[in-house]
mmCIF file of C-alpha atoms in Angstrom:
data_model
loop_
_atom_site.group_PDB
_atom_site.id
_atom_site.type_symbol
_atom_site.label_atom_id
_atom_site.label_comp_id
_atom_site.label_asym_id
_atom_site.label_seq_id
_atom_site.Cartn_x
_atom_site.Cartn_y
_atom_site.Cartn_z
ATOM 1 C CA MET D 118 -23.049 -32.097 -0.391
ATOM 2 C CA ALA D 119 -19.648 -30.189 -2.140
ATOM 3 C CA ASP D 120 -19.526 -28.425 1.523
ATOM 4 C CA THR D 121 -19.827 -31.701 2.999
ATOM 5 C CA CYS D 122 -16.602 -33.016 1.187
ATOM 6 C CA GLY D 123 -14.884 -29.995 2.348
ATOM 7 C CA GLN D 124 -16.764 -30.758 6.414
ATOM 8 C CA VAL D 125 -15.625 -34.227 5.822
ATOM 9 C CA LEU D 126 -12.451 -33.784 3.910
ATOM 10 C CA LEU D 127 -11.517 -30.506 6.849
ATOM 11 C CA GLY D 128 -12.278 -32.346 9.969
ATOM 12 C CA SER D 129 -10.377 -35.464 8.877
ATOM 13 C CA GLY D 130 -6.932 -32.992 8.794
ATOM 14 C CA LEU D 131 -7.566 -32.322 11.956
ATOM 15 C CA THR D 132 -8.514 -35.358 13.281
ATOM 16 C CA VAL D 133 -4.704 -36.749 12.314
ATOM 17 C CA LEU D 134 -2.864 -33.822 13.422
ATOM 18 C CA SER D 135 -5.062 -33.638 17.032
ATOM 19 C CA HIS D 136 -4.599 -37.777 17.033
ATOM 20 C CA PRO D 137 -1.907 -37.725 19.676
ATOM 21 C CA LEU D 138 -2.584 -35.456 21.777
ATOM 22 C CA MET D 139 -6.017 -37.464 21.669
ATOM 23 C CA TYR D 140 -4.361 -40.291 22.214
ATOM 24 C CA ILE D 141 -2.252 -38.835 25.384
ATOM 25 C CA LYS D 142 -4.814 -37.374 26.896
ATOM 26 C CA VAL D 143 -7.070 -40.576 26.913
ATOM 27 C CA LEU D 144 -3.895 -42.717 28.941
ATOM 28 C CA ILE D 145 -4.702 -40.539 31.028
ATOM 29 C CA GLN D 146 -7.488 -40.943 32.147
ATOM 30 C CA VAL D 147 -7.720 -44.062 32.352
ATOM 31 C CA GLY D 148 -4.661 -43.149 35.113
ATOM 32 C CA HIS D 149 -1.394 -44.754 33.115
ATOM 33 C CA GLU D 150 1.102 -43.866 33.944
ATOM 34 C CA PRO D 151 4.327 -45.496 32.926
ATOM 35 C CA LEU D 152 6.475 -42.273 34.199
ATOM 36 C CA ALA D 153 7.633 -41.391 37.848
ATOM 37 C CA PRO D 154 6.874 -37.625 38.585
ATOM 38 C CA SER D 155 10.051 -34.926 38.816
ATOM 39 C CA LEU D 156 10.838 -31.591 40.408
ATOM 40 C CA GLY D 157 9.064 -29.270 38.729
ATOM 41 C CA ARG D 158 7.767 -24.980 38.765
ATOM 42 C CA ASN D 159 4.343 -24.700 38.580
ATOM 43 C CA LEU D 160 3.185 -21.150 37.428
ATOM 44 C CA PHE D 161 3.548 -18.955 39.873
ATOM 45 C CA GLY D 162 7.911 -20.188 40.399
ATOM 46 C CA ARG D 163 6.712 -22.869 43.781
ATOM 47 C CA GLN D 164 8.542 -25.680 43.215
ATOM 48 C CA VAL D 165 6.728 -29.064 42.778
ATOM 49 C CA SER D 166 5.861 -32.801 42.210
ATOM 50 C CA GLN D 167 4.513 -33.051 39.122
ATOM 51 C CA LEU D 168 3.853 -35.949 36.301
ATOM 52 C CA PRO D 169 4.781 -35.384 32.941
ATOM 53 C CA GLY D 170 3.891 -34.065 30.202
ATOM 54 C CA LEU D 171 2.385 -33.861 26.946
ATOM 55 C CA PHE D 172 5.793 -34.112 25.796
ATOM 56 C CA ALA D 173 7.993 -36.811 28.121
ATOM 57 C CA TYR D 174 4.667 -38.829 27.344
ATOM 58 C CA ALA D 175 4.766 -38.585 24.101
ATOM 59 C CA LYS D 176 8.793 -39.682 24.242
ATOM 60 C CA HIS D 177 7.712 -42.479 26.050
ATOM 61 C CA ILE D 178 4.954 -43.288 23.566
ATOM 62 C CA ILE D 179 7.523 -42.738 20.774
ATOM 63 C CA LYS D 180 10.451 -45.003 22.288
ATOM 64 C CA ILE D 181 8.319 -47.937 22.557
ATOM 65 C CA ASP D 182 6.576 -47.988 19.624
ATOM 66 C CA GLY D 183 7.463 -45.806 17.003
ATOM 67 C CA LYS D 184 6.542 -42.130 16.265
ATOM 68 C CA ALA D 185 3.248 -44.392 14.496
ATOM 69 C CA GLY D 186 1.860 -45.573 17.902
ATOM 70 C CA LEU D 187 1.209 -42.243 18.281
ATOM 71 C CA PHE D 188 -1.483 -42.702 16.193
ATOM 72 C CA LYS D 189 -3.065 -45.540 17.133
ATOM 73 C CA GLY D 190 -6.646 -45.429 16.866
ATOM 74 C CA LEU D 191 -6.861 -43.652 13.626
ATOM 75 C CA GLY D 192 -9.008 -45.872 11.470
ATOM 76 C CA PRO D 193 -12.025 -45.758 13.691
ATOM 77 C CA ARG D 194 -11.829 -42.342 14.858
ATOM 78 C CA LEU D 195 -11.320 -41.146 10.680
ATOM 79 C CA CYS D 196 -14.920 -43.046 10.521
ATOM 80 C CA ALA D 197 -16.323 -41.785 13.092
ATOM 81 C CA GLY D 198 -15.909 -38.886 11.947
ATOM 82 C CA SER D 199 -17.208 -38.968 8.630
ATOM 83 C CA ILE D 200 -19.965 -40.257 9.458
ATOM 84 C CA GLY D 201 -20.909 -38.264 11.987
ATOM 85 C CA THR D 202 -20.846 -35.274 9.813
ATOM 86 C CA ILE D 203 -22.713 -36.173 7.171
ATOM 87 C CA VAL D 204 -24.842 -37.529 9.454
ATOM 88 C CA HIS D 205 -24.581 -33.956 11.534
ATOM 89 C CA ASN D 206 -25.118 -32.966 8.014
ATOM 90 C CA MET D 207 -28.008 -34.349 6.986
ATOM 91 C CA ALA D 208 -30.059 -34.555 9.912
ATOM 92 C CA LEU D 209 -30.127 -30.424 9.608
ATOM 93 C CA ILE D 210 -32.006 -30.385 6.456
ATOM 94 C CA ILE D 211 -34.457 -32.457 7.088
ATOM 95 C CA LEU D 212 -37.655 -31.242 6.647
ATOM 96 C CA PHE D 213 -39.019 -33.038 9.740
ATOM 97 C CA LEU D 214 -37.027 -30.518 12.071
ATOM 98 C CA ASP D 215 -38.971 -27.687 10.944
ATOM 99 C CA ARG D 216 -42.322 -29.465 11.589
ATOM 100 C CA ILE D 217 -41.550 -31.468 14.360
ATOM 101 C CA LEU D 218 -40.429 -27.480 15.854
ATOM 102 C CA ASN D 219 -43.392 -26.051 14.492
ATOM 103 C CA TYR D 220 -45.261 -25.964 17.731
ATOM 104 C CA GLN D 221 -42.283 -23.675 19.239
ATOM 105 C CA LYS D 222 -43.154 -19.914 20.404
ATOM 106 C CA THR D 223 -39.923 -19.057 21.486
ATOM 107 C CA TYR D 224 -36.515 -17.275 19.982
ATOM 108 C CA LEU D 225 -35.181 -18.384 17.377
ATOM 109 C CA ARG D 226 -31.717 -19.344 18.735
ATOM 110 C CA THR D 227 -33.487 -21.370 21.032
ATOM 111 C CA LYS D 228 -34.841 -23.373 17.923
ATOM 112 C CA ALA D 229 -31.800 -23.500 15.898
ATOM 113 C CA THR D 230 -30.336 -24.187 19.081
ATOM 114 C CA THR D 231 -32.704 -27.194 19.689
ATOM 115 C CA LYS D 232 -32.048 -28.261 16.134
ATOM 116 C CA GLU D 233 -27.953 -28.407 16.898
ATOM 117 C CA MET D 234 -28.734 -31.245 19.684
ATOM 118 C CA ILE D 235 -30.943 -33.281 18.064
ATOM 119 C CA ALA D 236 -28.049 -33.178 14.688
ATOM 120 C CA ARG D 237 -25.706 -33.477 17.271
ATOM 121 C CA SER D 238 -26.798 -36.239 18.786
ATOM 122 C CA CYS D 239 -27.980 -37.818 16.056
ATOM 123 C CA ALA D 240 -24.408 -37.844 14.943
ATOM 124 C CA THR D 241 -23.266 -39.138 18.097
ATOM 125 C CA ILE D 242 -25.569 -41.586 18.585
ATOM 126 C CA VAL D 243 -24.680 -43.469 15.065
ATOM 127 C CA THR D 244 -20.978 -42.839 15.951
ATOM 128 C CA HIS D 245 -20.526 -44.035 18.770
ATOM 129 C CA PRO D 246 -19.559 -48.144 18.098
ATOM 130 C CA PHE D 247 -16.629 -46.422 16.671
ATOM 131 C CA HIS D 248 -15.281 -43.972 19.353
ATOM 132 C CA VAL D 249 -15.710 -47.261 21.231
ATOM 133 C CA ILE D 250 -13.371 -49.132 19.491
ATOM 134 C CA THR D 251 -11.202 -46.320 18.974
ATOM 135 C CA LEU D 252 -10.349 -46.004 22.708
ATOM 136 C CA ARG D 253 -10.328 -49.700 23.393
ATOM 137 C CA CYS D 254 -7.700 -49.744 20.704
ATOM 138 C CA MET D 255 -5.711 -46.782 22.342
ATOM 139 C CA VAL D 256 -5.774 -48.351 26.160
ATOM 140 C CA GLN D 257 -4.748 -51.533 24.456
ATOM 141 C CA PHE D 258 -0.961 -49.724 25.033
ATOM 142 C CA ILE D 259 -1.469 -50.339 28.704
ATOM 143 C CA GLY D 260 -1.417 -54.139 28.762
ATOM 144 C CA ARG D 261 0.402 -54.354 25.173
ATOM 145 C CA GLU D 262 -2.417 -56.505 23.752
ATOM 146 C CA THR D 263 -3.196 -57.132 20.383
ATOM 147 C CA LYS D 264 -7.360 -57.449 20.722
ATOM 148 C CA TYR D 265 -8.271 -55.260 18.770
ATOM 149 C CA SER D 266 -6.733 -54.759 16.036
ATOM 150 C CA GLY D 267 -9.068 -53.255 13.082
ATOM 151 C CA VAL D 268 -12.362 -51.736 12.453
ATOM 152 C CA PHE D 269 -14.265 -54.956 10.981
ATOM 153 C CA ASP D 270 -12.804 -56.912 13.766
ATOM 154 C CA SER D 271 -13.230 -54.815 16.179
ATOM 155 C CA ILE D 272 -17.005 -54.740 15.355
ATOM 156 C CA VAL D 273 -17.233 -58.886 15.180
ATOM 157 C CA THR D 274 -14.832 -58.528 18.915
ATOM 158 C CA VAL D 275 -16.936 -56.113 20.845
ATOM 159 C CA TYR D 276 -20.463 -58.057 19.188
ATOM 160 C CA ARG D 277 -19.255 -61.641 19.846
ATOM 161 C CA GLU D 278 -18.724 -60.552 23.152
ATOM 162 C CA GLU D 279 -20.544 -58.203 24.188
ATOM 163 C CA GLY D 280 -23.404 -57.533 22.093
ATOM 164 C CA VAL D 281 -25.429 -54.849 20.664
ATOM 165 C CA LEU D 282 -25.418 -52.920 24.077
ATOM 166 C CA GLY D 283 -20.964 -53.053 23.863
ATOM 167 C CA PHE D 284 -21.469 -50.826 20.753
ATOM 168 C CA PHE D 285 -23.007 -48.366 23.116
ATOM 169 C CA ALA D 286 -20.735 -48.825 26.528
ATOM 170 C CA GLY D 287 -20.567 -45.049 27.657
ATOM 171 C CA LEU D 288 -22.998 -43.103 25.419
ATOM 172 C CA ILE D 289 -25.355 -41.614 27.607
ATOM 173 C CA PRO D 290 -22.866 -39.285 29.792
ATOM 174 C CA ARG D 291 -21.483 -39.018 26.371
ATOM 175 C CA LEU D 292 -24.477 -37.411 24.690
ATOM 176 C CA LEU D 293 -25.668 -35.273 28.460
ATOM 177 C CA GLY D 294 -22.340 -33.546 28.027
ATOM 178 C CA ASP D 295 -22.400 -32.561 24.464
ATOM 179 C CA VAL D 296 -26.364 -31.301 25.318
ATOM 180 C CA LEU D 297 -25.250 -29.509 28.417
ATOM 181 C CA SER D 298 -22.060 -27.802 26.989
ATOM 182 C CA LEU D 299 -24.030 -26.510 23.824
ATOM 183 C CA TRP D 300 -26.900 -25.267 25.587
ATOM 184 C CA ILE D 301 -24.562 -23.607 28.276
ATOM 185 C CA CYS D 302 -22.223 -22.032 25.306
ATOM 186 C CA ASN D 303 -24.697 -20.731 23.275
ATOM 187 C CA LEU D 304 -26.918 -19.314 26.421
ATOM 188 C CA LEU D 305 -24.045 -17.484 28.200
ATOM 189 C CA ALA D 306 -22.981 -16.201 24.653
ATOM 190 C CA HIS D 307 -26.538 -14.875 24.272
ATOM 191 C CA LEU D 308 -26.104 -12.751 27.299
ATOM 192 C CA ILE D 309 -23.291 -11.899 26.699
ATOM 193 C CA ASN D 310 -24.255 -10.390 23.175
ATOM 194 C CA THR D 311 -27.273 -9.429 24.175
ATOM 195 C CA TYR D 312 -26.738 -7.034 26.910
ATOM 196 C CA ALA D 313 -23.420 -6.919 27.442
ATOM 197 C CA ILE D 314 -22.018 -5.763 23.472
ATOM 198 C CA ASP D 315 -23.161 -2.578 21.976
ATOM 199 C CA ASP D 316 -23.710 -2.880 18.494
ATOM 200 C CA SER D 317 -22.837 0.785 18.094
ATOM 201 C CA MET D 318 -19.046 -0.688 19.160
ATOM 202 C CA SER D 319 -16.610 -0.699 16.541
ATOM 203 C CA HIS D 320 -15.293 -4.431 15.391
ATOM 204 C CA THR D 321 -19.320 -6.162 16.678
ATOM 205 C CA GLY D 322 -19.426 -9.346 15.024
ATOM 206 C CA GLU D 323 -15.109 -10.314 15.656
ATOM 207 C CA ILE D 324 -16.008 -9.027 19.765
ATOM 208 C CA LYS D 325 -18.974 -12.035 18.827
ATOM 209 C CA ASN D 326 -17.335 -14.699 17.630
ATOM 210 C CA CYS D 327 -14.794 -13.970 20.298
ATOM 211 C CA SER D 328 -17.426 -14.181 22.825
ATOM 212 C CA GLN D 329 -18.805 -17.456 21.016
ATOM 213 C CA ALA D 330 -15.426 -18.784 22.003
ATOM 214 C CA VAL D 331 -14.690 -18.139 25.357
ATOM 215 C CA THR D 332 -17.603 -19.252 25.990
ATOM 216 C CA GLY D 333 -17.782 -22.804 24.768
ATOM 217 C CA PHE D 334 -13.910 -23.297 26.629
ATOM 218 C CA PHE D 335 -16.327 -22.363 28.975
ATOM 219 C CA ALA D 336 -18.634 -25.195 28.692
ATOM 220 C CA SER D 337 -16.521 -27.642 28.129
ATOM 221 C CA MET D 338 -14.659 -27.006 31.277
ATOM 222 C CA LEU D 339 -17.586 -27.634 33.276
ATOM 223 C CA THR D 340 -19.048 -30.587 31.322
ATOM 224 C CA TYR D 341 -15.202 -32.356 31.621
ATOM 225 C CA PRO D 342 -16.321 -35.292 33.900
ATOM 226 C CA PHE D 343 -18.896 -36.309 31.539
ATOM 227 C CA VAL D 344 -16.788 -37.130 29.000
ATOM 228 C CA LEU D 345 -14.073 -38.966 31.469
ATOM 229 C CA VAL D 346 -17.452 -40.616 32.420
ATOM 230 C CA SER D 347 -17.836 -41.604 29.030
ATOM 231 C CA ASN D 348 -14.352 -42.572 28.607
ATOM 232 C CA LEU D 349 -14.207 -45.008 31.729
ATOM 233 C CA MET D 350 -16.908 -46.680 30.757
ATOM 234 C CA ALA D 351 -16.350 -47.294 27.644
ATOM 235 C CA VAL D 352 -13.130 -49.339 28.702
ATOM 236 C CA ASN D 353 -14.969 -50.687 31.384
ATOM 237 C CA ASN D 354 -14.731 -54.253 32.304
ATOM 238 C CA CYS D 355 -13.929 -55.302 28.479
ATOM 239 C CA GLY D 356 -11.142 -57.164 29.097
ATOM 240 C CA LEU D 357 -7.831 -55.328 28.663
ATOM 241 C CA ALA D 358 -5.616 -53.761 30.941
ATOM 242 C CA GLY D 359 -6.597 -50.695 30.957
ATOM 243 C CA GLY D 360 -10.381 -51.108 32.020
ATOM 244 C CA LEU D 361 -9.409 -53.082 34.575
ATOM 245 C CA PRO D 362 -8.124 -52.348 38.486
ATOM 246 C CA PRO D 363 -5.701 -50.354 39.622
ATOM 247 C CA TYR D 364 -6.498 -48.373 35.998
ATOM 248 C CA ALA D 365 -10.067 -48.035 35.899
ATOM 249 C CA SER D 366 -13.011 -50.253 38.889
ATOM 250 C CA VAL D 367 -14.997 -52.912 37.918
ATOM 251 C CA CYS D 368 -18.655 -49.810 37.891
ATOM 252 C CA PRO D 369 -21.600 -51.648 37.133
ATOM 253 C CA THR D 370 -22.898 -47.781 35.505
ATOM 254 C CA TRP D 371 -21.428 -44.694 34.069
ATOM 255 C CA VAL D 372 -23.323 -43.341 38.241
ATOM 256 C CA ASP D 373 -21.552 -45.690 39.744
ATOM 257 C CA CYS D 374 -18.295 -44.738 37.730
ATOM 258 C CA TRP D 375 -18.899 -41.212 38.915
ATOM 259 C CA ARG D 376 -19.552 -41.145 41.968
ATOM 260 C CA HIS D 377 -16.430 -43.251 42.638
ATOM 261 C CA LEU D 378 -14.068 -40.598 41.374
ATOM 262 C CA SER D 379 -15.978 -37.887 42.962
ATOM 263 C CA ARG D 380 -14.729 -39.401 45.820
ATOM 264 C CA GLU D 381 -10.850 -39.885 44.867
ATOM 265 C CA GLY D 382 -10.967 -36.127 43.844
ATOM 266 C CA ASN D 383 -10.104 -37.184 39.936
ATOM 267 C CA MET D 384 -13.327 -35.660 37.882
ATOM 268 C CA SER D 385 -9.949 -33.448 36.303
ATOM 269 C CA ARG D 386 -8.396 -36.589 35.530
ATOM 270 C CA GLY D 387 -6.922 -35.113 32.397
ATOM 271 C CA ASN D 388 -8.110 -32.114 31.477
ATOM 272 C CA SER D 389 -4.562 -30.609 31.409
ATOM 273 C CA LEU D 390 -1.554 -32.066 30.012
ATOM 274 C CA PHE D 391 0.826 -29.920 30.993
ATOM 275 C CA PHE D 392 1.889 -28.592 34.695
ATOM 276 C CA ARG D 393 0.764 -31.701 35.764
ATOM 277 C CA LYS D 394 0.810 -31.649 39.809
ATOM 278 C CA LEU D 395 0.718 -34.954 42.027
ATOM 279 C CA PRO D 396 -1.929 -34.388 44.265
ATOM 280 C CA ALA D 397 -1.394 -35.484 47.717
ATOM 281 C CA GLY D 398 -2.666 -38.711 48.448
ATOM 282 C CA LYS D 399 -3.020 -40.266 45.094
ATOM 283 C CA MET D 400 -1.186 -43.805 44.056
ATOM 284 C CA TYR D 401 -0.532 -44.129 40.062
ATOM 285 C CA ALA D 402 0.515 -47.867 38.211
ATOM 286 C CA VAL D 403 4.377 -47.868 37.563
ATOM 287 C CA ASP D 404 5.395 -50.437 35.654
ATOM 288 C CA GLN D 405 2.745 -52.579 37.480
ATOM 289 C CA LYS D 406 3.804 -51.109 41.276
ATOM 290 C CA ARG D 407 2.238 -48.447 43.173
ATOM 291 C CA PHE D 408 3.598 -45.493 44.590
ATOM 292 C CA PHE D 409 2.446 -42.579 46.642
#
C-alpha cells in the first residue's frame, strides 16, 4: 500500500511537470497551427520552412490564457494517473491472474509480460473516460469553448450527449498501441540481453537497463500512429471546433481515421515538437483561414 501511495505521488508530480508538453502535443495532433511557419534550419543546417516548435507554441498559449492556460485538463489527467496506478498494481497482485496463466509452459519473461499486459489493459480501460475528458478540455482552446469545465460536469456532459460509449471513444487503438508497444519493447530487450550482451561483461546491469530504455523508445515510435488515432477519435465529432473540419475529418470508426491520416501522410503528426518541417503541399488552419 505504501509503495502504491508513493507511486501515485511521484506520478502526480511528473504529470504536473509534463502537462504543458502534452497539452501542446495534443493541439498539434488535431492540426491546430495558430502561428505561421517561419524560415529556419534543420539539423543539417539547410534552410527550410518550419512550423512553430514547443516554446513558440507555449508563448502563444500564455499570451492568450496566461501561464495557468498551460495546465488546462490537468484535473482529469491527475485522476486518470492516480486511478490507473492503483488499478494496475491491484491487477498485478490479484491471485486469479496466476491461476489463469498456470496453463502456460513458456518462459517466465513471457508470463510476466502477459501479466503486465493484462494489468495495463485493465488500467487503460478504467481510466479511459478521464483520458477522453482530458483531451476534450485541451482541444477547447481551439474554439474557445467552455463545454468541459470540470471533471464531474464533463462526465455529465459526455453521458448526456453520447451515452456510455462516449467515455470510450478511441479506446481500441489505444489498447492496441499499448499492447504492441509492451511486447515489442520486451521482445527486443530480451533478444539484445540474450544474444548481444555477455554476462561476463562489466556493468552488465547498467547496459541491460539502457537497452530496455532504448527499446522502449523504439517501440513508442513504432506504435505512435495508434496514439495519434486514439486521441483524434476521442475528440472526433464531439461538438468542439477541434473535432470538426478543418482540423479533423468526421470519421465513423478509428479505421477510417487511420486511412484518412495515411492518405494525407500525417501518421506522425505531433510526434516531434522541434524542427517541425512544413510538408510540401499540406495546408494548415491559421486564424480560421487556410494557407499552403
